PDB file of C-alpha atoms in Angstrom:
ATOM      1  CA  VAL A  19      51.945  14.587  57.247  1.00  0.00           C
ATOM      2  CA  GLY A  20      54.899  13.616  55.043  1.00  0.00           C
ATOM      3  CA  TYR A  21      57.412  12.258  57.489  1.00  0.00           C
ATOM      4  CA  GLY A  22      55.993  13.825  60.483  1.00  0.00           C
ATOM      5  CA  ASP A  23      58.274  17.177  61.016  1.00  0.00           C
ATOM      6  CA  GLN A  24      55.277  19.564  60.975  1.00  0.00           C
ATOM      7  CA  ALA A  25      53.380  17.450  63.459  1.00  0.00           C
ATOM      8  CA  THR A  26      56.185  17.400  65.891  1.00  0.00           C
ATOM      9  CA  LEU A  27      56.680  21.025  65.560  1.00  0.00           C
ATOM     10  CA  TRP A  28      52.920  21.642  66.423  1.00  0.00           C
ATOM     11  CA  CYS A  29      53.262  19.497  69.482  1.00  0.00           C
ATOM     12  CA  GLU A  30      56.509  20.525  70.748  1.00  0.00           C
ATOM     13  CA  ARG A  31      56.574  24.270  70.029  1.00  0.00           C
ATOM     14  CA  PHE A  32      52.703  25.090  70.006  1.00  0.00           C
ATOM     15  CA  GLY A  33      51.399  22.720  72.528  1.00  0.00           C
ATOM     16  CA  VAL A  34      48.625  21.513  70.154  1.00  0.00           C
ATOM     17  CA  ASN A  35      46.340  19.015  72.083  1.00  0.00           C
ATOM     18  CA  ARG A  36      45.640  16.603  69.429  1.00  0.00           C
ATOM     19  CA  VAL A  37      46.869  16.088  65.644  1.00  0.00           C
ATOM     20  CA  ILE A  38      45.394  13.885  63.122  1.00  0.00           C
ATOM     21  CA  ALA A  39      47.943  13.625  60.558  1.00  0.00           C
ATOM     22  CA  VAL A  40      46.906  12.193  57.074  1.00  0.00           C
ATOM     23  CA  GLU A  41      49.353  10.846  54.577  1.00  0.00           C
ATOM     24  CA  VAL A  42      48.611   8.809  51.361  1.00  0.00           C
ATOM     25  CA  ASN A  43      52.157   7.269  50.874  1.00  0.00           C
ATOM     26  CA  PRO A  44      52.674   4.019  52.972  1.00  0.00           C
ATOM     27  CA  VAL A  45      56.470   4.641  53.117  1.00  0.00           C
ATOM     28  CA  ALA A  46      55.902   8.207  54.636  1.00  0.00           C
ATOM     29  CA  VAL A  47      53.193   6.821  56.853  1.00  0.00           C
ATOM     30  CA  ALA A  48      55.657   4.248  58.363  1.00  0.00           C
ATOM     31  CA  GLU A  49      58.350   6.735  58.712  1.00  0.00           C
ATOM     32  CA  ALA A  50      55.884   9.340  60.357  1.00  0.00           C
ATOM     33  CA  ARG A  51      54.448   6.679  62.668  1.00  0.00           C
ATOM     34  CA  GLN A  52      58.222   5.949  63.826  1.00  0.00           C
ATOM     35  CA  ARG A  53      59.140   9.584  64.191  1.00  0.00           C
ATOM     36  CA  LEU A  54      55.892  10.592  66.015  1.00  0.00           C
ATOM     37  CA  GLY A  55      55.639   7.681  68.341  1.00  0.00           C
ATOM     38  CA  PRO A  56      56.692   9.573  71.633  1.00  0.00           C
ATOM     39  CA  HIS A  57      53.847  11.912  70.707  1.00  0.00           C
ATOM     40  CA  LYS A  58      50.797  10.212  72.080  1.00  0.00           C
ATOM     41  CA  ASN A  59      48.636  12.988  70.915  1.00  0.00           C
ATOM     42  CA  VAL A  60      49.289  12.498  67.324  1.00  0.00           C
ATOM     43  CA  GLU A  61      47.471   9.897  64.995  1.00  0.00           C
ATOM     44  CA  VAL A  62      48.973   9.289  61.700  1.00  0.00           C
ATOM     45  CA  VAL A  63      46.166   8.076  59.325  1.00  0.00           C
ATOM     46  CA  HIS A  64      47.004   6.229  55.948  1.00  0.00           C
ATOM     47  CA  ALA A  65      44.429   7.651  53.764  1.00  0.00           C
ATOM     48  CA  SER A  66      43.675  10.225  51.213  1.00  0.00           C
ATOM     49  CA  ALA A  67      42.332  13.707  52.441  1.00  0.00           C
ATOM     50  CA  THR A  68      39.572  13.090  49.902  1.00  0.00           C
ATOM     51  CA  ALA A  69      38.680   9.607  51.212  1.00  0.00           C
ATOM     52  CA  LEU A  70      39.104   9.820  54.893  1.00  0.00           C
ATOM     53  CA  PRO A  71      37.861   6.876  57.005  1.00  0.00           C
ATOM     54  CA  GLU A  72      34.703   7.366  58.952  1.00  0.00           C
ATOM     55  CA  PRO A  73      36.182   7.936  62.305  1.00  0.00           C
ATOM     56  CA  VAL A  74      38.241  10.921  60.918  1.00  0.00           C
ATOM     57  CA  ARG A  75      35.373  12.398  59.037  1.00  0.00           C
ATOM     58  CA  SER A  76      33.062  12.423  61.819  1.00  0.00           C
ATOM     59  CA  THR A  77      35.890  14.083  64.254  1.00  0.00           C
ATOM     60  CA  GLY A  78      35.222  17.808  63.473  1.00  0.00           C
ATOM     61  CA  PHE A  79      38.319  19.841  63.581  1.00  0.00           C
ATOM     62  CA  ASP A  80      38.998  23.278  65.308  1.00  0.00           C
ATOM     63  CA  VAL A  81      41.845  23.821  62.649  1.00  0.00           C
ATOM     64  CA  LEU A  82      42.338  22.192  59.406  1.00  0.00           C
ATOM     65  CA  LEU A  83      45.729  22.637  57.789  1.00  0.00           C
ATOM     66  CA  SER A  84      46.455  21.684  54.358  1.00  0.00           C
ATOM     67  CA  LEU A  85      50.211  21.844  53.969  1.00  0.00           C
ATOM     68  CA  ASP A  86      51.845  21.596  50.655  1.00  0.00           C
ATOM     69  CA  CYS A  87      49.321  18.884  49.298  1.00  0.00           C
ATOM     70  CA  ALA A  88      46.185  20.298  47.583  1.00  0.00           C
ATOM     71  CA  TYR A  89      47.701  20.331  44.201  1.00  0.00           C
ATOM     72  CA  HIS A  90      48.034  16.434  44.407  1.00  0.00           C
ATOM     73  CA  PHE A  91      44.162  16.113  44.083  1.00  0.00           C
ATOM     74  CA  ASP A  92      42.266  15.885  40.961  1.00  0.00           C
ATOM     75  CA  SER A  93      40.958  19.426  41.510  1.00  0.00           C
ATOM     76  CA  ARG A  94      41.207  21.853  44.421  1.00  0.00           C
ATOM     77  CA  GLU A  95      37.479  22.166  44.292  1.00  0.00           C
ATOM     78  CA  ALA A  96      36.858  18.479  44.989  1.00  0.00           C
ATOM     79  CA  PHE A  97      39.514  18.706  47.666  1.00  0.00           C
ATOM     80  CA  LEU A  98      37.621  21.745  49.294  1.00  0.00           C
ATOM     81  CA  GLU A  99      34.285  20.178  48.865  1.00  0.00           C
ATOM     82  CA  ARG A 100      35.390  17.182  50.798  1.00  0.00           C
ATOM     83  CA  THR A 101      37.402  18.827  53.471  1.00  0.00           C
ATOM     84  CA  LEU A 102      35.692  21.964  54.411  1.00  0.00           C
ATOM     85  CA  PRO A 103      32.683  20.226  56.019  1.00  0.00           C
ATOM     86  CA  LEU A 104      34.982  18.622  58.533  1.00  0.00           C
ATOM     87  CA  VAL A 105      35.642  22.014  60.102  1.00  0.00           C
ATOM     88  CA  LYS A 106      33.690  22.850  63.185  1.00  0.00           C
ATOM     89  CA  SER A 107      31.508  25.943  63.191  1.00  0.00           C
ATOM     90  CA  GLY A 108      33.969  28.808  64.179  1.00  0.00           C
ATOM     91  CA  GLY A 109      36.935  26.738  63.126  1.00  0.00           C
ATOM     92  CA  ARG A 110      39.541  27.706  60.794  1.00  0.00           C
ATOM     93  CA  PHE A 111      40.922  26.316  57.604  1.00  0.00           C
ATOM     94  CA  ALA A 112      44.266  27.120  55.985  1.00  0.00           C
ATOM     95  CA  ALA A 113      46.009  25.839  52.757  1.00  0.00           C
ATOM     96  CA  ILE A 114      49.462  26.390  51.990  1.00  0.00           C
ATOM     97  CA  ASP A 115      50.873  25.148  48.695  1.00  0.00           C
ATOM     98  CA  LEU A 116      54.409  25.606  47.436  1.00  0.00           C
ATOM     99  CA  LEU A 117      54.534  25.916  43.815  1.00  0.00           C
ATOM    100  CA  PRO A 118      57.714  26.331  41.977  1.00  0.00           C
ATOM    101  CA  THR A 119      58.126  29.145  39.580  1.00  0.00           C
ATOM    102  CA  PRO A 120      60.034  28.995  36.326  1.00  0.00           C
ATOM    103  CA  VAL A 121      63.628  30.729  36.688  1.00  0.00           C
ATOM    104  CA  PRO A 122      64.108  33.279  33.940  1.00  0.00           C
ATOM    105  CA  ARG A 123      67.173  32.390  31.665  1.00  0.00           C
ATOM    106  CA  ALA A 124      69.622  34.748  31.344  1.00  0.00           C
TER     107      ALA A 124
END
């Protein structure tokens, strides 16, 4: 979730009914909770995506979005093994990682 900017966008622009935002960094969790306070349909969870607490694991998701974070995990395979089962049948999973490429030197 970082600092909550994306969750705000999903709620305000796309009218998402419920967002469970997961963040491992406690500083980012505090900031996201402050920023997202007005959005009662957003829950910010302090956890790793590969070690989610039980209430989150048993929720089941229509959409699971991994935005710029999968490269933080020990392996993408382990990340996918733990997260894909959380997507409901017929649901969607998307992963977006921004990876820098070396700039050629002139």
